[in-house]
């Protein structure tokens, strides 16, 4: 973990962290708000998203991609959870962060959508590079999608800077803790799978049953 007050400006795996006040403030904000598990994960999302972007020929605004990656899981952290989907908590917090720094609304929207849609398969890849690559970074770090498409030395460099000890089990616990108290928000999302595995007695809301039990008389 980076010492408090220090910022990484060097390249990791050929990817530079934006050397700007906005990126520095985002780093400090997330370092204070999230446990090391989520902070390191968010940093890896930026690097892996950037590397996947190079592979896919996408050219994001690095500063916006960085903020999107750093804020994407904020809704899992204590003190930043509400009664809505955790993705929206992070997206709304990023909007407030960017708007307070006079970032243009068109850029705020890109970051908001990148975070809000990062657990929605396929859709982000039809949108701007910043939106697509937050999802790409998440999919690489959490699901292993695209892992085999990256050079081993690049993966090793990112993980050396931001280790992932027992990450699979620890991120699943973070997901569980992040939305077990708002289970209804997982309807229609992959997050329901987490609760079904780890919260005794939880049964996801069935889409078919919702249709059949609706108020329509036929």
JSON list of C-alpha atoms in Angstrom, two decimals, residues 18 37 53 56 61 76 91 102 109 111 127 130 137 139 147 153 168 184 188 197 215-216:
[
{"chain": "A", "resi": 18, "resn": "UNK", "atom": "CA", "xyz": [-2.42, 10.34, -14.17]},
{"chain": "A", "resi": 37, "resn": "UNK", "atom": "CA", "xyz": [-8.68, -4.91, -0.06]},
{"chain": "A", "resi": 53, "resn": "UNK", "atom": "CA", "xyz": [-7.81, -0.93, -23.64]},
{"chain": "A", "resi": 56, "resn": "UNK", "atom": "CA", "xyz": [-8.76, -3.60, -27.77]},
{"chain": "A", "resi": 61, "resn": "UNK", "atom": "CA", "xyz": [-9.21, 9.70, -21.01]},
{"chain": "A", "resi": 76, "resn": "UNK", "atom": "CA", "xyz": [-19.37, -1.63, -0.56]},
{"chain": "A", "resi": 91, "resn": "UNK", "atom": "CA", "xyz": [-21.52, 6.34, -9.04]},
{"chain": "A", "resi": 102, "resn": "UNK", "atom": "CA", "xyz": [-15.97, 21.69, -11.72]},
{"chain": "A", "resi": 109, "resn": "UNK", "atom": "CA", "xyz": [-21.67, 11.33, -16.91]},
{"chain": "A", "resi": 111, "resn": "UNK", "atom": "CA", "xyz": [-17.63, 8.26, -14.95]},
{"chain": "A", "resi": 127, "resn": "UNK", "atom": "CA", "xyz": [-20.36, 3.00, -24.73]},
{"chain": "A", "resi": 130, "resn": "UNK", "atom": "CA", "xyz": [-13.91, 5.03, -20.08]},
{"chain": "A", "resi": 137, "resn": "UNK", "atom": "CA", "xyz": [-10.68, -3.99, -15.50]},
{"chain": "A", "resi": 139, "resn": "UNK", "atom": "CA", "xyz": [-13.85, -8.43, -15.25]},
{"chain": "A", "resi": 147, "resn": "UNK", "atom": "CA", "xyz": [-6.62, -12.70, -18.12]},
{"chain": "A", "resi": 153, "resn": "UNK", "atom": "CA", "xyz": [4.95, -9.88, -16.97]},
{"chain": "A", "resi": 168, "resn": "UNK", "atom": "CA", "xyz": [-11.30, -14.53, -4.40]},
{"chain": "A", "resi": 184, "resn": "UNK", "atom": "CA", "xyz": [-33.86, -6.33, -2.46]},
{"chain": "A", "resi": 188, "resn": "UNK", "atom": "CA", "xyz": [-32.04, -8.79, -11.52]},
{"chain": "A", "resi": 197, "resn": "UNK", "atom": "CA", "xyz": [-24.17, -18.60, -1.53]},
{"chain": "A", "resi": 215, "resn": "UNK", "atom": "CA", "xyz": [-51.51, -7.12, -10.52]},
{"chain": "A", "resi": 216, "resn": "UNK", "atom": "CA", "xyz": [-52.53, -7.78, -14.11]}
]
